[in-house]
Amino acid sequence: MPGLLIHNAAVLTMDDSRPRAQALAVRDGRVLLAGTAEQARAAAGPGATEIDAGGRTVLPGFIDPHNHLLSTAESLAAVDARYPKVGSAADLVAALAAEAARTPAGQWIRAFSMDDAKYPEGRPTRRDLDAATTEHPVIVYHVSGHQAVVNSAALAWSGIGEDVPDPAGGSFVRDEGGRLTGMVTDAAMELLLPLAVDIGCHGPNFHTALPTEHLLGWLSDAARPYLSAGVTTVCDPQVSARELRVYRAARAAGTLPLRTFGMPLSHQLDALTQAGLASPFGDDWLRLTGMKFYSDGTLLGGTAKFTVPYGEHGQFAGSMYHHPDQLVDLVTRAAREGWQVAIHTQGDAAMEHTLAAIASAAKVSGPDPRPRVEHCGYPTVEQAKRFTEYGVIPINQPNFLYDSGRDFLRRLGERAHRLQPMREEIDLGLRPALSSDAFVSSLRPMDTIANAVGRTTREGDEIGADQAVTLHEALRAHTLDAAHALGVEDRLGVLKPGYLADVVVLDRAVEGLGPDELRSVDAWLTVLDGKVAHRA
């Protein structure tokens, strides 16, 4: 295979021994050298393809350690209810009605990323959705992924009546008269759709039963938005049998768009233990890295578990997916079997239970367990210090601060300013990673990086400005430190000899840009496994 030479570039290698270079040489899927143009040209050898980067910034390919790849692919093929495109219940009804007009009667209509906290009319109900269509069952996923609103046809299709009891770990929201509003939270979503798997109370169930050929097609179509954003590796943080089968089929067919790592959801612990399977397992294209657990619910939807309830009137008490003792037992058993553990945690009360589980797991884990806390919403100062005792890796998503920061400021008050305290985590010697939580927020790493640097809301309010990080810290957190969170920092996340040749050339030089300018940056060129996979 001929070599590839990228020169006239501002190469940020993430290699502390040689942090900067002017050129990069690649061949046979590996980095040969990062250095001067003359050194790189000699390493690439005769016949190498030369690319003049025109002074643009070159980085290791972005690694997103918390990205629901298959569900994001589904969302890209569904109704887009994301704010500000859909900014009211009326906008939502109009978008659903338009979709109903081109969808055969009886087929499900799905929409993703509704942010009803911004709707002037307030939370939509099934009656609102009925105004869009009564001929189709409709489900609209909340931006958090932990809630949904459905129409009356969907309730009827699912056999859900007014007397339905709330399941453990979820609820059917009712009005003042006790009637179903169509809004369902967390584990209650399990009862709404034809599902591919039963996950019980182990998390929100968005693992819908859809034709495999549709899922494979959508997954293949997702290549362009991911690669054009410079993403070369993702970790799906909630893999069930559905996701793994689709990823395996795509890998076999050669249509898996990115390096795809996955974390099986905890409902599979017993079955995987019986099979003798633990992480890491797989290869550099498809790999299991850890096991995912849920502590509390969602900050966006009002089910995060805080010591002091939040909301404008203190109305959000939060909820837990497991009794604290059950969480400790699950996490400890997984660690004993060899799994890296990753626990979804938002509020400080839930964080206390998560830390108890991590402390128990540490007693039976190997020498380098790298426990992850997904989202890591609101650790107290004392809790953050305790992270250092166990080598906790906070997985941050500052896009939430931009997208919903004004809602957080309204509902949490001063507490909102220490959400995702990344500056504090780095200063403590931790290695937080940046991620998107797509489909919940933008999959574009430069959006995430801009929001980690800027710490402002969409409307321009500061939200924890003292927790902002530098551009270089943010870039490292989305490359090398993200690779560390996945246990592959020996082959990904750095541009140095022998590492896998995943490279992104951004469309301009980014050092010195402010957050608003950073948000507009895309990939000019993306190299995956040594081959040009995207060219703007």
Coordinates of N, CA and C in Angstrom, one line a residue, residues 276-449:
G276 N -18.6 -17.0 30.2 CA -17.2 -16.8 30.4 C -16.6 -15.6 29.7
L277 N -17.5 -14.6 29.4 CA -17.1 -13.5 28.6 C -16.9 -12.3 29.5
A278 N -15.8 -11.5 29.3 CA -15.6 -10.3 30.0 C -14.7 -9.4 29.1
S279 N -14.6 -8.1 29.5 CA -13.8 -7.2 28.7 C -12.3 -7.2 29.1
P280 N -11.4 -6.8 28.2 CA -11.7 -6.4 26.8 C -11.9 -7.7 25.9
F281 N -12.7 -7.6 24.9 CA -13.0 -8.7 24.0 C -13.2 -8.2 22.6
G282 N -12.5 -8.7 21.6 CA -12.7 -8.2 20.3 C -11.4 -7.7 19.7
D283 N -11.5 -6.9 18.6 CA -10.4 -6.4 17.9 C -10.4 -4.9 17.8
D284 N -9.6 -4.3 17.0 CA -9.5 -2.9 17.0 C -10.6 -2.2 16.1
W285 N -11.5 -3.0 15.6 CA -12.7 -2.5 14.9 C -14.0 -2.7 15.6
L286 N -14.1 -3.8 16.3 CA -15.3 -4.1 17.1 C -14.9 -4.8 18.4
R287 N -15.2 -4.1 19.5 CA -14.6 -4.5 20.8 C -15.5 -4.2 21.9
L288 N -15.6 -5.1 22.9 CA -16.3 -4.8 24.1 C -15.3 -4.3 25.2
T289 N -15.7 -3.2 25.8 CA -14.7 -2.5 26.7 C -15.1 -2.5 28.2
G290 N -16.4 -2.6 28.5 CA -16.8 -2.5 29.9 C -18.2 -2.8 30.0
M291 N -18.8 -2.7 31.2 CA -20.2 -2.9 31.4 C -20.9 -1.7 31.9
K292 N -22.1 -1.4 31.5 CA -22.8 -0.2 31.8 C -23.9 -0.4 32.8
F293 N -23.9 0.5 33.8 CA -24.9 0.4 34.9 C -25.6 1.8 35.0
Y294 N -26.8 1.8 35.5 CA -27.5 3.0 35.8 C -27.7 3.2 37.3
S295 N -27.3 4.4 37.8 CA -27.6 4.7 39.2 C -28.9 5.5 39.2
D296 N -28.9 6.7 38.8 CA -30.2 7.5 38.8 C -30.7 7.8 37.4
G297 N -31.6 8.7 37.3 CA -32.2 9.0 36.0 C -31.5 10.2 35.3
T298 N -32.3 11.1 34.8 CA -31.8 12.1 33.9 C -32.0 13.5 34.5
L299 N -30.9 14.3 34.4 CA -31.0 15.7 34.9 C -31.9 16.5 34.0
L300 N -32.0 16.2 32.7 CA -32.8 16.9 31.8 C -34.3 16.7 32.1
G301 N -34.6 15.5 32.5 CA -36.0 15.1 32.6 C -36.5 15.1 34.0
G302 N -35.7 15.5 35.0 CA -36.2 15.7 36.4 C -36.1 14.4 37.2
T303 N -35.3 13.4 36.8 CA -35.3 12.2 37.5 C -33.8 11.9 38.1
A304 N -32.9 12.9 38.0 CA -31.7 12.8 38.7 C -31.9 12.9 40.2
K305 N -31.1 12.1 40.9 CA -31.3 12.0 42.4 C -30.3 12.9 43.1
F306 N -30.8 14.0 43.6 CA -30.0 14.9 44.4 C -30.4 14.8 45.9
T307 N -29.4 15.2 46.7 CA -29.7 15.2 48.2 C -30.8 16.2 48.5
V308 N -30.7 17.3 47.9 CA -31.8 18.3 48.0 C -32.5 18.4 46.6
P309 N -33.8 18.0 46.6 CA -34.6 18.0 45.3 C -34.4 19.4 44.6
Y310 N -34.5 19.3 43.3 CA -34.3 20.5 42.4 C -35.6 20.8 41.7
G311 N -35.6 21.8 40.9 CA -36.7 22.3 40.2 C -37.1 23.7 40.7
E312 N -37.9 24.4 39.9 CA -38.3 25.8 40.4 C -39.0 25.7 41.7
H313 N -39.7 24.7 42.0 CA -40.4 24.5 43.3 C -39.9 23.3 44.1
G314 N -38.7 22.9 43.8 CA -38.2 21.7 44.5 C -39.0 20.4 44.2
Q315 N -39.6 20.4 43.0 CA -40.5 19.3 42.7 C -39.9 18.0 42.2
F316 N -38.6 18.1 41.8 CA -37.9 16.9 41.3 C -37.1 16.2 42.3
A317 N -37.7 15.1 42.8 CA -37.0 14.3 43.9 C -36.0 13.3 43.3
G318 N -36.2 13.0 42.0 CA -35.3 12.0 41.4 C -35.7 10.6 41.6
S319 N -35.0 9.7 40.9 CA -35.3 8.2 41.1 C -34.1 7.4 40.8
M320 N -34.1 6.2 41.4 CA -33.0 5.3 41.2 C -33.4 4.1 40.4
Y321 N -32.6 3.5 39.6 CA -32.9 2.3 38.9 C -32.8 1.1 39.8
H322 N -31.9 1.1 40.8 CA -31.7 -0.1 41.7 C -31.7 0.4 43.1
H323 N -32.1 -0.4 44.0 CA -31.8 -0.1 45.4 C -30.3 0.0 45.6
P324 N -29.8 0.9 46.4 CA -28.3 1.0 46.5 C -27.6 -0.3 46.8
D325 N -28.1 -1.2 47.6 CA -27.4 -2.4 47.9 C -27.4 -3.3 46.6
Q326 N -28.4 -3.2 45.8 CA -28.5 -4.0 44.5 C -27.4 -3.4 43.6
L327 N -27.3 -2.1 43.5 CA -26.2 -1.5 42.7 C -24.8 -2.0 43.1
V328 N -24.6 -2.0 44.4 CA -23.3 -2.4 44.9 C -23.0 -3.9 44.5
D329 N -24.1 -4.7 44.6 CA -23.9 -6.1 44.3 C -23.6 -6.3 42.8
L330 N -24.4 -5.7 41.9 CA -24.2 -5.8 40.5 C -22.8 -5.4 40.1
V331 N -22.4 -4.2 40.5 CA -21.1 -3.6 40.1 C -20.0 -4.5 40.6
T332 N -20.1 -5.0 41.8 CA -19.0 -5.8 42.4 C -18.9 -7.1 41.7
R333 N -20.1 -7.7 41.4 CA -20.0 -9.0 40.6 C -19.4 -8.8 39.3
A334 N -19.7 -7.7 38.6 CA -19.1 -7.5 37.3 C -17.6 -7.3 37.4
A335 N -17.2 -6.5 38.4 CA -15.8 -6.3 38.5 C -15.0 -7.6 38.9
R336 N -15.6 -8.4 39.7 CA -15.0 -9.7 40.0 C -14.8 -10.6 38.7
E337 N -15.7 -10.4 37.8 CA -15.6 -11.2 36.6 C -14.6 -10.6 35.6
G338 N -14.1 -9.4 35.9 CA -13.1 -8.8 35.0 C -13.6 -7.6 34.2
W339 N -14.9 -7.2 34.4 CA -15.4 -6.1 33.6 C -14.9 -4.7 34.1
Q340 N -14.5 -3.9 33.2 CA -14.4 -2.4 33.6 C -15.9 -2.0 33.8
V341 N -16.1 -1.2 34.8 CA -17.5 -0.8 35.1 C -17.7 0.7 34.8
A342 N -18.9 1.0 34.3 CA -19.2 2.4 33.9 C -20.6 2.6 34.4
I343 N -20.8 3.7 35.3 CA -22.1 3.9 36.0 C -22.6 5.3 35.6
H344 N -23.8 5.3 35.0 CA -24.5 6.5 34.7 C -24.9 7.1 36.1
T345 N -24.5 8.4 36.3 CA -24.7 9.1 37.6 C -24.8 10.6 37.3
Q346 N -25.9 11.1 37.9 CA -26.1 12.6 37.7 C -26.1 13.3 39.1
G347 N -27.0 13.1 39.9 CA -27.1 13.8 41.2 C -26.1 13.4 42.3
D348 N -25.9 14.3 43.3 CA -25.0 13.9 44.3 C -25.4 12.8 45.2
A349 N -26.7 12.6 45.4 CA -27.2 11.5 46.2 C -26.9 10.2 45.4
A350 N -27.2 10.2 44.1 CA -26.8 9.0 43.3 C -25.3 8.8 43.3
M351 N -24.6 9.8 43.3 CA -23.1 9.7 43.2 C -22.6 9.0 44.5
E352 N -23.2 9.2 45.6 CA -22.8 8.6 46.8 C -23.0 7.0 46.7
H353 N -24.1 6.6 46.1 CA -24.3 5.2 45.9 C -23.4 4.7 44.8
T354 N -23.1 5.4 43.8 CA -22.1 5.0 42.8 C -20.7 4.8 43.4
L355 N -20.3 5.8 44.3 CA -19.0 5.6 44.9 C -18.9 4.4 45.8
A356 N -20.0 4.1 46.5 CA -20.1 2.9 47.3 C -19.9 1.7 46.5
A357 N -20.5 1.6 45.3 CA -20.3 0.5 44.4 C -18.9 0.4 43.9
I358 N -18.3 1.5 43.5 CA -17.0 1.5 43.0 C -16.0 1.1 44.1
A359 N -16.2 1.6 45.3 CA -15.3 1.2 46.4 C -15.4 -0.3 46.7
S360 N -16.6 -0.9 46.6 CA -16.7 -2.3 46.7 C -16.1 -3.1 45.6
A361 N -16.3 -2.6 44.3 CA -15.6 -3.2 43.2 C -14.1 -3.2 43.2
A362 N -13.6 -2.1 43.8 CA -12.1 -2.0 43.9 C -11.5 -3.1 44.7
K363 N -12.2 -3.7 45.6 CA -11.7 -4.8 46.4 C -11.5 -6.1 45.6
V364 N -12.2 -6.2 44.5 CA -12.1 -7.4 43.7 C -11.6 -7.2 42.3
S365 N -11.3 -6.0 42.0 CA -10.8 -5.7 40.6 C -9.4 -6.0 40.4
G366 N -8.9 -6.0 39.2 CA -7.5 -6.1 38.9 C -6.7 -4.9 39.2
P367 N -5.5 -4.8 38.8 CA -4.6 -3.7 39.2 C -4.9 -2.4 38.5
D368 N -5.7 -2.3 37.4 CA -5.9 -1.1 36.7 C -7.4 -1.1 36.2
P369 N -8.3 -0.9 37.1 CA -9.7 -1.1 36.8 C -10.4 0.0 36.0
R370 N -9.9 1.2 36.2 CA -10.4 2.4 35.4 C -12.0 2.5 35.5
P371 N -12.6 2.6 36.7 CA -14.0 2.8 36.7 C -14.4 4.1 36.1
R372 N -15.5 4.1 35.3 CA -16.0 5.3 34.7 C -17.3 5.7 35.3
V373 N -17.5 7.0 35.4 CA -18.8 7.6 35.8 C -19.3 8.4 34.6
E374 N -20.4 7.8 34.1 CA -21.0 8.4 32.8 C -21.8 9.7 33.2
H375 N -21.5 10.7 32.5 CA -22.2 12.1 32.7 C -21.5 12.8 33.8
C376 N -21.4 12.1 35.0 CA -20.7 12.7 36.1 C -21.3 14.1 36.4
G377 N -22.6 14.2 36.6 CA -23.3 15.4 36.6 C -22.9 16.4 37.7
Y378 N -23.1 15.9 38.9 CA -22.9 16.8 40.1 C -22.2 16.1 41.2
P379 N -20.9 15.9 41.1 CA -20.2 15.4 42.2 C -19.9 16.6 43.2
T380 N -20.0 16.4 44.4 CA -19.6 17.4 45.4 C -18.1 17.5 45.4
V381 N -17.6 18.6 46.0 CA -16.1 18.7 46.1 C -15.5 17.5 46.8
E382 N -16.2 17.0 47.9 CA -15.7 15.9 48.6 C -15.7 14.6 47.8
Q383 N -16.8 14.4 47.0 CA -16.9 13.3 46.1 C -15.9 13.3 45.0
A384 N -15.6 14.4 44.5 CA -14.6 14.5 43.4 C -13.2 14.1 44.0
K385 N -12.9 14.5 45.2 CA -11.7 14.2 45.8 C -11.6 12.6 46.0
R386 N -12.7 12.0 46.3 CA -12.7 10.6 46.5 C -12.5 9.8 45.2
F387 N -12.8 10.5 44.0 CA -12.6 9.9 42.7 C -11.1 9.5 42.6
T388 N -10.2 10.3 43.2 CA -8.8 10.0 43.1 C -8.4 8.7 43.8
E389 N -9.1 8.3 44.8 CA -8.8 7.0 45.5 C -9.0 5.8 44.6
Y390 N -9.8 5.9 43.6 CA -10.2 4.7 42.8 C -9.8 4.9 41.3
G391 N -9.2 6.0 40.9 CA -8.9 6.3 39.5 C -10.1 6.4 38.7
V392 N -11.1 7.1 39.2 CA -12.4 7.2 38.5 C -12.1 8.1 37.2
I393 N -12.7 7.7 36.1 CA -12.7 8.5 34.9 C -14.0 9.1 34.7
P394 N -14.1 10.5 34.9 CA -15.4 11.1 34.6 C -15.6 11.3 33.0
I395 N -16.8 10.9 32.6 CA -17.1 11.0 31.2 C -18.1 12.2 31.0
N396 N -17.5 13.3 30.6 CA -18.3 14.6 30.6 C -18.9 14.8 29.2
Q397 N -20.1 15.5 29.3 CA -20.8 16.0 28.0 C -21.2 17.4 28.2
P398 N -20.3 18.4 28.0 CA -20.6 19.8 28.2 C -21.6 20.3 27.2
N399 N -21.9 19.6 26.1 CA -23.0 20.0 25.2 C -24.3 20.3 26.0
F400 N -24.5 19.5 27.1 CA -25.8 19.7 27.8 C -25.8 21.1 28.5
L401 N -24.6 21.6 28.8 CA -24.6 22.9 29.5 C -25.0 24.0 28.5
Y402 N -24.6 23.8 27.2 CA -24.9 24.7 26.2 C -26.4 24.6 25.8
D403 N -26.8 23.3 25.5 CA -28.2 23.1 25.1 C -29.3 23.4 26.1
S404 N -29.0 23.0 27.4 CA -30.0 23.1 28.4 C -29.5 23.9 29.6
G405 N -28.5 24.6 29.5 CA -27.9 25.3 30.6 C -28.8 26.3 31.3
R406 N -29.6 27.0 30.5 CA -30.6 28.0 31.1 C -31.6 27.2 31.9
D407 N -32.0 26.0 31.5 CA -33.0 25.2 32.3 C -32.3 24.8 33.6
F408 N -31.0 24.4 33.5 CA -30.3 24.0 34.7 C -30.2 25.1 35.7
L409 N -29.9 26.3 35.2 CA -29.7 27.5 36.0 C -31.1 27.8 36.7
R410 N -32.1 27.6 36.0 CA -33.5 27.9 36.6 C -33.8 26.8 37.6
R411 N -33.5 25.6 37.3 CA -33.9 24.5 38.2 C -33.0 24.2 39.3
L412 N -31.7 24.5 39.2 CA -30.7 24.1 40.2 C -30.1 25.3 40.9
G413 N -30.3 26.5 40.3 CA -29.7 27.7 41.0 C -28.2 27.6 41.0
E414 N -27.6 27.9 42.1 CA -26.1 28.0 42.2 C -25.5 26.6 41.9
R415 N -26.2 25.6 42.2 CA -25.7 24.2 42.0 C -25.3 24.0 40.5
A416 N -26.0 24.7 39.6 CA -25.8 24.5 38.2 C -24.3 24.8 37.8
H417 N -23.7 25.7 38.6 CA -22.3 26.1 38.2 C -21.3 25.1 38.4
R418 N -21.6 24.0 39.2 CA -20.5 23.0 39.3 C -21.0 21.7 38.7
L419 N -21.9 21.8 37.7 CA -22.2 20.6 36.9 C -21.0 20.3 36.1
Q420 N -20.7 19.0 36.0 CA -19.5 18.5 35.2 C -18.3 19.4 35.5
P421 N -17.7 19.3 36.7 CA -16.6 20.2 37.1 C -15.3 19.7 36.5
M422 N -15.1 19.9 35.2 CA -14.0 19.3 34.5 C -12.6 20.0 34.9
R423 N -12.6 21.3 35.2 CA -11.4 22.0 35.6 C -10.9 21.4 36.9
E424 N -11.9 21.2 37.8 CA -11.5 20.6 39.1 C -11.0 19.2 39.0
E425 N -11.6 18.4 38.1 CA -11.2 17.0 37.9 C -9.8 17.0 37.4
I426 N -9.5 17.8 36.4 CA -8.1 17.8 35.9 C -7.1 18.3 36.9
D427 N -7.5 19.3 37.7 CA -6.6 19.8 38.7 C -6.3 18.7 39.8
L428 N -7.3 17.8 40.0 CA -7.1 16.8 41.0 C -6.2 15.6 40.5
G429 N -5.8 15.7 39.2 CA -5.0 14.7 38.6 C -5.8 13.6 37.9
L430 N -7.1 13.8 37.8 CA -7.9 12.8 37.1 C -7.8 13.0 35.6
R431 N -8.3 12.1 34.8 CA -8.3 12.2 33.3 C -9.7 12.1 32.7
P432 N -10.4 13.2 32.9 CA -11.8 13.2 32.3 C -11.7 13.1 30.8
A433 N -12.7 12.4 30.3 CA -12.9 12.4 28.8 C -14.1 13.1 28.4
L434 N -14.0 13.7 27.1 CA -15.1 14.4 26.6 C -15.9 13.4 25.6
S435 N -17.2 13.6 25.6 CA -18.1 12.7 24.8 C -19.3 13.5 24.4
S436 N -20.1 13.0 23.5 CA -21.3 13.7 23.0 C -22.6 13.2 23.6
D437 N -22.7 11.9 24.0 CA -24.0 11.2 24.3 C -25.0 11.3 23.1
A438 N -24.4 11.4 21.9 CA -25.4 11.3 20.7 C -26.1 10.0 20.9
F439 N -27.4 9.9 20.6 CA -28.2 10.8 19.9 C -28.8 12.0 20.8
V440 N -28.4 12.1 22.0 CA -29.0 13.0 22.9 C -28.5 14.5 22.6
S441 N -27.3 14.6 22.1 CA -26.8 15.9 21.7 C -25.9 15.8 20.5
S442 N -25.4 16.9 20.0 CA -24.6 16.9 18.7 C -23.5 15.9 18.8
L443 N -23.3 15.1 17.7 CA -22.3 14.1 17.6 C -20.9 14.8 17.2
R444 N -20.9 16.1 16.9 CA -19.7 16.8 16.4 C -18.7 17.1 17.5
P445 N -17.5 16.5 17.5 CA -16.6 16.8 18.6 C -16.3 18.3 18.8
M446 N -16.2 19.0 17.7 CA -15.9 20.4 17.9 C -16.9 21.2 18.6
D447 N -18.2 20.8 18.6 CA -19.2 21.4 19.4 C -18.9 21.1 20.9
T448 N -18.6 19.8 21.2 CA -18.3 19.4 22.5 C -17.1 20.2 23.1
I449 N -16.0 20.3 22.2 CA -14.8 21.0 22.7 C -15.1 22.5 22.9

